[in-house]
PDB file of C-alpha atoms in Angstrom:
ATOM      1  CA  UNK A  63    -116.165-103.155  16.953  1.00  0.00           C
ATOM      2  CA  UNK A  64    -115.547-103.033  20.628  1.00  0.00           C
ATOM      3  CA  UNK A  65    -115.359-106.349  22.279  1.00  0.00           C
ATOM      4  CA  UNK A  66    -116.775-105.189  25.607  1.00  0.00           C
ATOM      5  CA  UNK A  67    -119.055-102.365  26.179  1.00  0.00           C
ATOM      6  CA  UNK A  68    -119.739-100.657  29.487  1.00  0.00           C
ATOM      7  CA  UNK A  69    -122.208 -97.855  28.825  1.00  0.00           C
ATOM      8  CA  UNK A  70    -122.349 -96.380  32.377  1.00  0.00           C
ATOM      9  CA  UNK A  71    -119.204 -94.131  33.193  1.00  0.00           C
ATOM     10  CA  UNK A  72    -120.544 -93.438  36.568  1.00  0.00           C
ATOM     11  CA  UNK A  73    -123.157 -94.983  39.109  1.00  0.00           C
ATOM     12  CA  UNK A  74    -124.312 -93.931  42.412  1.00  0.00           C
ATOM     13  CA  UNK A  75    -126.007 -96.321  45.069  1.00  0.00           C
ATOM     14  CA  UNK A  76    -127.148 -95.837  48.366  1.00  0.00           C
ATOM     15  CA  UNK A  77    -125.439 -97.896  51.069  1.00  0.00           C
ATOM     16  CA  UNK A  78    -127.003-101.229  51.752  1.00  0.00           C
ATOM     17  CA  UNK A  79    -128.864-100.976  48.342  1.00  0.00           C
ATOM     18  CA  UNK A  80    -128.320-103.385  45.254  1.00  0.00           C
ATOM     19  CA  UNK A  81    -126.683-102.053  42.025  1.00  0.00           C
ATOM     20  CA  UNK A  82    -126.362-103.425  38.672  1.00  0.00           C
ATOM     21  CA  UNK A  83    -123.378-102.604  36.418  1.00  0.00           C
ATOM     22  CA  UNK A  84    -123.874-103.288  32.764  1.00  0.00           C
ATOM     23  CA  UNK A  85    -121.652-105.097  30.344  1.00  0.00           C
ATOM     24  CA  UNK A  86    -122.287-106.302  26.810  1.00  0.00           C
ATOM     25  CA  UNK A  87    -119.924-108.143  24.504  1.00  0.00           C
ATOM     26  CA  UNK A  88    -119.291-109.067  21.167  1.00  0.00           C
ATOM     27  CA  UNK A  89    -117.859-112.441  19.957  1.00  0.00           C
ATOM     28  CA  UNK A  90    -118.566-115.040  17.233  1.00  0.00           C
ATOM     29  CA  UNK A  91    -116.852-117.717  19.448  1.00  0.00           C
ATOM     30  CA  UNK A  92    -119.153-120.200  21.244  1.00  0.00           C
ATOM     31  CA  UNK A  93    -116.745-120.770  23.983  1.00  0.00           C
ATOM     32  CA  UNK A  94    -115.573-117.954  26.047  1.00  0.00           C
ATOM     33  CA  UNK A  95    -115.067-116.462  29.554  1.00  0.00           C
ATOM     34  CA  UNK A  96    -116.397-113.382  31.276  1.00  0.00           C
ATOM     35  CA  UNK A  97    -114.769-111.786  34.085  1.00  0.00           C
ATOM     36  CA  UNK A  98    -115.383-108.691  36.397  1.00  0.00           C
ATOM     37  CA  UNK A  99    -112.454-106.824  38.159  1.00  0.00           C
ATOM     38  CA  UNK A 100    -112.544-104.222  40.814  1.00  0.00           C
ATOM     39  CA  UNK A 101    -110.018-101.351  40.653  1.00  0.00           C
ATOM     40  CA  UNK A 102    -110.057 -99.152  43.977  1.00  0.00           C
ATOM     41  CA  UNK A 103    -108.284 -95.749  43.906  1.00  0.00           C
ATOM     42  CA  UNK A 104    -105.017 -97.430  45.234  1.00  0.00           C
ATOM     43  CA  UNK A 105    -104.778 -98.994  41.704  1.00  0.00           C
ATOM     44  CA  UNK A 106    -104.744-102.749  42.209  1.00  0.00           C
ATOM     45  CA  UNK A 107    -107.078-104.941  40.051  1.00  0.00           C
ATOM     46  CA  UNK A 108    -109.133-107.446  42.060  1.00  0.00           C
ATOM     47  CA  UNK A 109    -110.741-110.293  40.467  1.00  0.00           C
ATOM     48  CA  UNK A 110    -114.312-110.568  41.445  1.00  0.00           C
ATOM     49  CA  UNK A 111    -116.321-113.118  39.488  1.00  0.00           C
ATOM     50  CA  UNK A 112    -116.134-115.426  36.416  1.00  0.00           C
ATOM     51  CA  UNK A 113    -118.722-116.790  34.047  1.00  0.00           C
ATOM     52  CA  UNK A 114    -118.239-119.319  31.347  1.00  0.00           C
ATOM     53  CA  UNK A 115    -120.196-119.244  28.083  1.00  0.00           C
ATOM     54  CA  UNK A 116    -121.461-122.885  28.645  1.00  0.00           C
ATOM     55  CA  UNK A 117    -122.265-122.277  32.335  1.00  0.00           C
ATOM     56  CA  UNK A 118    -125.991-122.788  32.575  1.00  0.00           C
ATOM     57  CA  UNK A 119    -126.298-120.828  36.087  1.00  0.00           C
ATOM     58  CA  UNK A 120    -125.398-117.440  36.864  1.00  0.00           C
ATOM     59  CA  UNK A 121    -122.246-117.204  38.810  1.00  0.00           C
ATOM     60  CA  UNK A 122    -122.192-115.973  42.399  1.00  0.00           C
ATOM     61  CA  UNK A 123    -119.466-114.934  44.755  1.00  0.00           C
ATOM     62  CA  UNK A 124    -120.732-113.561  47.999  1.00  0.00           C
ATOM     63  CA  UNK A 125    -122.391-110.385  47.351  1.00  0.00           C
ATOM     64  CA  UNK A 126    -121.509-110.506  43.739  1.00  0.00           C
ATOM     65  CA  UNK A 127    -123.531-112.261  41.072  1.00  0.00           C
ATOM     66  CA  UNK A 128    -123.600-112.196  37.434  1.00  0.00           C
ATOM     67  CA  UNK A 129    -126.706-111.780  35.505  1.00  0.00           C
ATOM     68  CA  UNK A 130    -125.715-113.698  32.221  1.00  0.00           C
ATOM     69  CA  UNK A 131    -128.012-113.430  29.289  1.00  0.00           C
ATOM     70  CA  UNK A 132    -126.292-115.166  26.522  1.00  0.00           C
ATOM     71  CA  UNK A 133    -128.784-114.569  23.836  1.00  0.00           C
ATOM     72  CA  UNK A 134    -128.445-110.721  24.534  1.00  0.00           C
ATOM     73  CA  UNK A 135    -124.604-111.028  25.059  1.00  0.00           C
ATOM     74  CA  UNK A 136    -124.800-109.246  28.292  1.00  0.00           C
ATOM     75  CA  UNK A 137    -123.001-110.121  31.645  1.00  0.00           C
ATOM     76  CA  UNK A 138    -124.230-107.563  34.226  1.00  0.00           C
ATOM     77  CA  UNK A 139    -122.644-107.447  37.579  1.00  0.00           C
ATOM     78  CA  UNK A 140    -124.913-107.245  40.477  1.00  0.00           C
ATOM     79  CA  UNK A 141    -123.663-106.120  43.849  1.00  0.00           C
ATOM     80  CA  UNK A 142    -126.129-106.624  46.754  1.00  0.00           C
ATOM     81  CA  UNK A 143    -126.213-104.855  49.944  1.00  0.00           C
ATOM     82  CA  UNK A 144    -123.614-102.170  48.818  1.00  0.00           C
ATOM     83  CA  UNK A 145    -120.911-101.080  51.212  1.00  0.00           C
ATOM     84  CA  UNK A 146    -118.748 -97.934  51.257  1.00  0.00           C
ATOM     85  CA  UNK A 147    -115.787-100.123  50.384  1.00  0.00           C
ATOM     86  CA  UNK A 148    -117.365-100.996  47.133  1.00  0.00           C
ATOM     87  CA  UNK A 149    -116.680 -97.489  45.877  1.00  0.00           C
ATOM     88  CA  UNK A 150    -114.254 -98.173  43.017  1.00  0.00           C
ATOM     89  CA  UNK A 151    -113.905 -98.753  39.280  1.00  0.00           C
ATOM     90  CA  UNK A 152    -115.286-101.940  37.910  1.00  0.00           C
ATOM     91  CA  UNK A 153    -114.158-103.469  34.746  1.00  0.00           C
ATOM     92  CA  UNK A 154    -115.766-106.148  32.581  1.00  0.00           C
ATOM     93  CA  UNK A 155    -113.466-108.311  30.605  1.00  0.00           C
ATOM     94  CA  UNK A 156    -113.771-111.276  28.149  1.00  0.00           C
ATOM     95  CA  UNK A 157    -111.268-113.937  27.191  1.00  0.00           C
ATOM     96  CA  UNK A 158    -111.794-115.843  24.050  1.00  0.00           C
ATOM     97  CA  UNK A 159    -110.339-119.269  23.385  1.00  0.00           C
ATOM     98  CA  UNK A 160    -108.220-118.292  20.416  1.00  0.00           C
ATOM     99  CA  UNK A 161    -105.583-116.713  22.484  1.00  0.00           C
ATOM    100  CA  UNK A 162    -104.478-115.642  25.941  1.00  0.00           C
ATOM    101  CA  UNK A 163    -105.695-111.971  25.447  1.00  0.00           C
ATOM    102  CA  UNK A 164    -108.397-110.425  27.513  1.00  0.00           C
ATOM    103  CA  UNK A 165    -110.562-107.606  26.243  1.00  0.00           C
ATOM    104  CA  UNK A 166    -111.426-104.920  28.925  1.00  0.00           C
ATOM    105  CA  UNK A 167    -114.360-102.542  28.764  1.00  0.00           C
ATOM    106  CA  UNK A 168    -113.917 -98.800  29.677  1.00  0.00           C
ATOM    107  CA  UNK A 169    -115.105 -99.287  33.165  1.00  0.00           C
ATOM    108  CA  UNK A 170    -117.909 -97.972  35.519  1.00  0.00           C
ATOM    109  CA  UNK A 171    -117.044 -95.880  38.330  1.00  0.00           C
ATOM    110  CA  UNK A 172    -119.262 -96.801  41.259  1.00  0.00           C
ATOM    111  CA  UNK A 173    -119.733 -94.582  44.367  1.00  0.00           C
ATOM    112  CA  UNK A 174    -121.591 -95.808  47.262  1.00  0.00           C
ATOM    113  CA  UNK A 175    -123.326 -93.016  49.273  1.00  0.00           C
ATOM    114  CA  UNK A 176    -123.694 -93.374  52.993  1.00  0.00           C
TER     115      UNK A 176
ATOM    116  CA  UNK B 168    -104.562-117.991  45.978  1.00  0.00           C
ATOM    117  CA  UNK B 169    -102.613-116.554  43.122  1.00  0.00           C
ATOM    118  CA  UNK B 170    -100.400-113.663  44.068  1.00  0.00           C
ATOM    119  CA  UNK B 171     -98.562-111.545  41.737  1.00  0.00           C
ATOM    120  CA  UNK B 172     -95.886-108.983  43.180  1.00  0.00           C
ATOM    121  CA  UNK B 173     -95.037-105.767  41.263  1.00  0.00           C
ATOM    122  CA  UNK B 174     -92.087-103.740  42.226  1.00  0.00           C
ATOM    123  CA  UNK B 175     -91.576-100.890  42.539  1.00  0.00           C
ATOM    124  CA  UNK B 176     -94.935 -99.467  43.402  1.00  0.00           C
ATOM    125  CA  UNK B 177     -93.936 -95.934  42.730  1.00  0.00           C
ATOM    126  CA  UNK B 178     -90.881 -94.344  40.772  1.00  0.00           C
ATOM    127  CA  UNK B 179     -90.166 -90.600  40.432  1.00  0.00           C
ATOM    128  CA  UNK B 180     -86.942 -89.925  38.310  1.00  0.00           C
ATOM    129  CA  UNK B 181     -85.446 -87.606  35.931  1.00  0.00           C
ATOM    130  CA  UNK B 182     -85.977 -87.547  32.207  1.00  0.00           C
ATOM    131  CA  UNK B 183     -83.709 -89.800  30.374  1.00  0.00           C
ATOM    132  CA  UNK B 184     -83.482 -92.287  33.105  1.00  0.00           C
ATOM    133  CA  UNK B 185     -84.274 -95.869  32.353  1.00  0.00           C
ATOM    134  CA  UNK B 186     -86.589 -97.600  34.772  1.00  0.00           C
ATOM    135  CA  UNK B 187     -87.158-101.344  35.300  1.00  0.00           C
ATOM    136  CA  UNK B 188     -90.308-102.663  36.755  1.00  0.00           C
ATOM    137  CA  UNK B 189     -90.536-106.262  37.833  1.00  0.00           C
ATOM    138  CA  UNK B 190     -93.519-108.483  37.933  1.00  0.00           C
ATOM    139  CA  UNK B 191     -93.259-111.899  39.805  1.00  0.00           C
ATOM    140  CA  UNK B 192     -95.841-114.666  40.328  1.00  0.00           C
ATOM    141  CA  UNK B 193     -95.254-115.709  43.786  1.00  0.00           C
ATOM    142  CA  UNK B 194     -97.018-119.091  44.146  1.00  0.00           C
ATOM    143  CA  UNK B 195     -97.725-120.274  40.596  1.00  0.00           C
ATOM    144  CA  UNK B 196     -95.804-120.645  37.202  1.00  0.00           C
ATOM    145  CA  UNK B 197     -97.010-118.033  34.678  1.00  0.00           C
ATOM    146  CA  UNK B 198     -96.286-118.970  30.991  1.00  0.00           C
ATOM    147  CA  UNK B 199     -97.849-115.691  29.986  1.00  0.00           C
ATOM    148  CA  UNK B 200     -97.685-112.243  31.425  1.00  0.00           C
ATOM    149  CA  UNK B 201     -99.239-109.062  30.342  1.00  0.00           C
ATOM    150  CA  UNK B 202     -98.100-105.479  30.533  1.00  0.00           C
ATOM    151  CA  UNK B 203    -100.698-102.638  30.744  1.00  0.00           C
ATOM    152  CA  UNK B 204    -100.780 -98.903  30.772  1.00  0.00           C
ATOM    153  CA  UNK B 205    -103.415 -96.932  32.315  1.00  0.00           C
ATOM    154  CA  UNK B 206    -104.047 -93.261  32.081  1.00  0.00           C
ATOM    155  CA  UNK B 207    -106.277 -91.569  34.780  1.00  0.00           C
ATOM    156  CA  UNK B 208    -109.902 -92.567  34.753  1.00  0.00           C
ATOM    157  CA  UNK B 209    -109.459 -94.739  31.574  1.00  0.00           C
ATOM    158  CA  UNK B 210    -109.235 -98.429  30.890  1.00  0.00           C
ATOM    159  CA  UNK B 211    -106.324-100.719  30.749  1.00  0.00           C
ATOM    160  CA  UNK B 212    -104.409-100.434  27.477  1.00  0.00           C
ATOM    161  CA  UNK B 213    -102.521-103.618  26.697  1.00  0.00           C
ATOM    162  CA  UNK B 214     -98.936-102.855  25.786  1.00  0.00           C
ATOM    163  CA  UNK B 215     -97.446-106.424  25.170  1.00  0.00           C
ATOM    164  CA  UNK B 216     -97.883-109.944  25.812  1.00  0.00           C
ATOM    165  CA  UNK B 217     -94.837-111.744  27.375  1.00  0.00           C
ATOM    166  CA  UNK B 218     -94.273-115.437  26.877  1.00  0.00           C
ATOM    167  CA  UNK B 219     -91.623-117.306  28.829  1.00  0.00           C
ATOM    168  CA  UNK B 220     -88.586-118.020  26.762  1.00  0.00           C
ATOM    169  CA  UNK B 221     -89.685-116.100  23.640  1.00  0.00           C
ATOM    170  CA  UNK B 222     -89.884-112.520  22.464  1.00  0.00           C
ATOM    171  CA  UNK B 223     -92.898-110.410  23.685  1.00  0.00           C
ATOM    172  CA  UNK B 224     -95.618-109.530  21.371  1.00  0.00           C
ATOM    173  CA  UNK B 225     -96.288-105.814  21.218  1.00  0.00           C
ATOM    174  CA  UNK B 226     -99.538-104.064  20.398  1.00  0.00           C
ATOM    175  CA  UNK B 227     -99.874-101.791  17.486  1.00  0.00           C
ATOM    176  CA  UNK B 228     -98.346 -98.436  18.269  1.00  0.00           C
ATOM    177  CA  UNK B 229     -96.025 -99.517  21.301  1.00  0.00           C
ATOM    178  CA  UNK B 230     -92.397 -98.929  20.566  1.00  0.00           C
ATOM    179  CA  UNK B 231     -90.406-102.206  21.283  1.00  0.00           C
ATOM    180  CA  UNK B 232     -87.228-100.235  21.668  1.00  0.00           C
ATOM    181  CA  UNK B 233     -88.704 -98.010  24.162  1.00  0.00           C
ATOM    182  CA  UNK B 234     -90.531-100.677  26.317  1.00  0.00           C
ATOM    183  CA  UNK B 235     -88.218-103.617  26.539  1.00  0.00           C
ATOM    184  CA  UNK B 236     -89.776-106.726  28.074  1.00  0.00           C
ATOM    185  CA  UNK B 237     -88.019-109.756  29.266  1.00  0.00           C
ATOM    186  CA  UNK B 238     -89.658-112.878  30.440  1.00  0.00           C
ATOM    187  CA  UNK B 239     -86.685-114.963  31.555  1.00  0.00           C
ATOM    188  CA  UNK B 240     -88.334-117.427  33.927  1.00  0.00           C
ATOM    189  CA  UNK B 241     -91.872-118.735  34.699  1.00  0.00           C
ATOM    190  CA  UNK B 242     -92.134-116.531  37.586  1.00  0.00           C
ATOM    191  CA  UNK B 243     -90.515-113.259  36.296  1.00  0.00           C
ATOM    192  CA  UNK B 244     -91.241-110.495  33.691  1.00  0.00           C
ATOM    193  CA  UNK B 245     -89.597-107.209  33.640  1.00  0.00           C
ATOM    194  CA  UNK B 246     -90.475-103.973  31.620  1.00  0.00           C
ATOM    195  CA  UNK B 247     -87.816-101.534  31.150  1.00  0.00           C
ATOM    196  CA  UNK B 248     -88.912 -98.090  30.027  1.00  0.00           C
ATOM    197  CA  UNK B 249     -85.613 -96.733  28.290  1.00  0.00           C
ATOM    198  CA  UNK B 250     -84.837 -93.051  28.351  1.00  0.00           C
ATOM    199  CA  UNK B 251     -87.951 -92.093  29.930  1.00  0.00           C
ATOM    200  CA  UNK B 252     -89.553 -88.855  29.296  1.00  0.00           C
ATOM    201  CA  UNK B 253     -92.576 -86.919  30.931  1.00  0.00           C
ATOM    202  CA  UNK B 254     -94.977 -88.424  28.309  1.00  0.00           C
ATOM    203  CA  UNK B 255     -94.117 -91.823  29.644  1.00  0.00           C
ATOM    204  CA  UNK B 256     -95.548 -91.042  33.076  1.00  0.00           C
ATOM    205  CA  UNK B 257     -98.329 -93.220  33.826  1.00  0.00           C
ATOM    206  CA  UNK B 258     -99.637 -96.269  35.736  1.00  0.00           C
ATOM    207  CA  UNK B 259     -98.168 -99.571  34.536  1.00  0.00           C
ATOM    208  CA  UNK B 260     -99.727-102.660  35.678  1.00  0.00           C
ATOM    209  CA  UNK B 261     -98.781-106.302  35.007  1.00  0.00           C
ATOM    210  CA  UNK B 262    -100.728-109.494  35.020  1.00  0.00           C
ATOM    211  CA  UNK B 263     -99.913-113.280  34.923  1.00  0.00           C
ATOM    212  CA  UNK B 264    -101.894-116.060  33.502  1.00  0.00           C
ATOM    213  CA  UNK B 265    -101.452-119.584  35.075  1.00  0.00           C
ATOM    214  CA  UNK B 266     -99.994-122.121  32.679  1.00  0.00           C
ATOM    215  CA  UNK B 267    -102.161-124.296  30.387  1.00  0.00           C
ATOM    216  CA  UNK B 268    -103.548-124.193  26.909  1.00  0.00           C
ATOM    217  CA  UNK B 269    -106.008-121.519  26.442  1.00  0.00           C
ATOM    218  CA  UNK B 270    -108.952-123.850  25.726  1.00  0.00           C
ATOM    219  CA  UNK B 271    -108.245-125.750  28.971  1.00  0.00           C
ATOM    220  CA  UNK B 272    -107.601-122.716  30.972  1.00  0.00           C
ATOM    221  CA  UNK B 273    -110.383-120.522  29.846  1.00  0.00           C
ATOM    222  CA  UNK B 274    -111.731-119.830  33.209  1.00  0.00           C
ATOM    223  CA  UNK B 275    -108.460-118.687  34.633  1.00  0.00           C
ATOM    224  CA  UNK B 276    -108.493-115.048  35.459  1.00  0.00           C
ATOM    225  CA  UNK B 277    -105.494-112.793  35.012  1.00  0.00           C
ATOM    226  CA  UNK B 278    -103.908-112.090  38.357  1.00  0.00           C
ATOM    227  CA  UNK B 279    -102.568-108.517  38.581  1.00  0.00           C
ATOM    228  CA  UNK B 280     -99.728-106.864  40.516  1.00  0.00           C
ATOM    229  CA  UNK B 281    -100.430-103.794  42.372  1.00  0.00           C
ATOM    230  CA  UNK B 282     -99.249-101.545  39.753  1.00  0.00           C
ATOM    231  CA  UNK B 283     -96.375 -98.921  39.351  1.00  0.00           C
ATOM    232  CA  UNK B 284     -96.892 -95.198  39.329  1.00  0.00           C
ATOM    233  CA  UNK B 285     -94.048 -93.727  37.156  1.00  0.00           C
ATOM    234  CA  UNK B 286     -93.613 -90.034  37.173  1.00  0.00           C
ATOM    235  CA  UNK B 287     -90.789 -88.586  35.015  1.00  0.00           C
ATOM    236  CA  UNK B 288     -89.705 -85.022  35.875  1.00  0.00           C
TER     237      UNK B 288
END
């Protein structure tokens, strides 16, 4: 079974609008970490935001926030006030405590329309 | 912040050549480094996990003799693509994890290098 599922291969959003990128995960561990990365066309992977499974509040980092619904096993990324520079691939990832390995989703390509 | 340097950023070479890619953690010690391969418009595919001072752990289907990994120090891991052929052309990207037991370092993200675009003619 897929550890991380991103069901939106491509998304479009109008500049200055908010957009939600979906991510669901599968784990039997109680302790785990969820991460979002941004990959522009240049290729580098940029760490955006982290959510721990025991964190009671949703993580926020500037314009990025994570809508964490533990019971549904979802960790959606919300980008507010989209900018043209937000156009990129976005990957959701999970780390389980049993090892150092991260599991990545298939990614969502976000295009911000001026 | 945590910075990972990957070099070279782009390589174009003839078939049969061996290519070495370096991954350095510049401001932290990385007990674990990862090597990924990424095809266009696809996700990262983990090739191997590199632990300092020990042999790398390769994922199923990745040829150990083809993709040699050396993690000689806490700040450097290298990937050598031996006798490269056109089918090895891809984007290779490394990442480093700061030291610490997984349970204690669960919130540590992987810090990625900028990747290497390898083109074999």
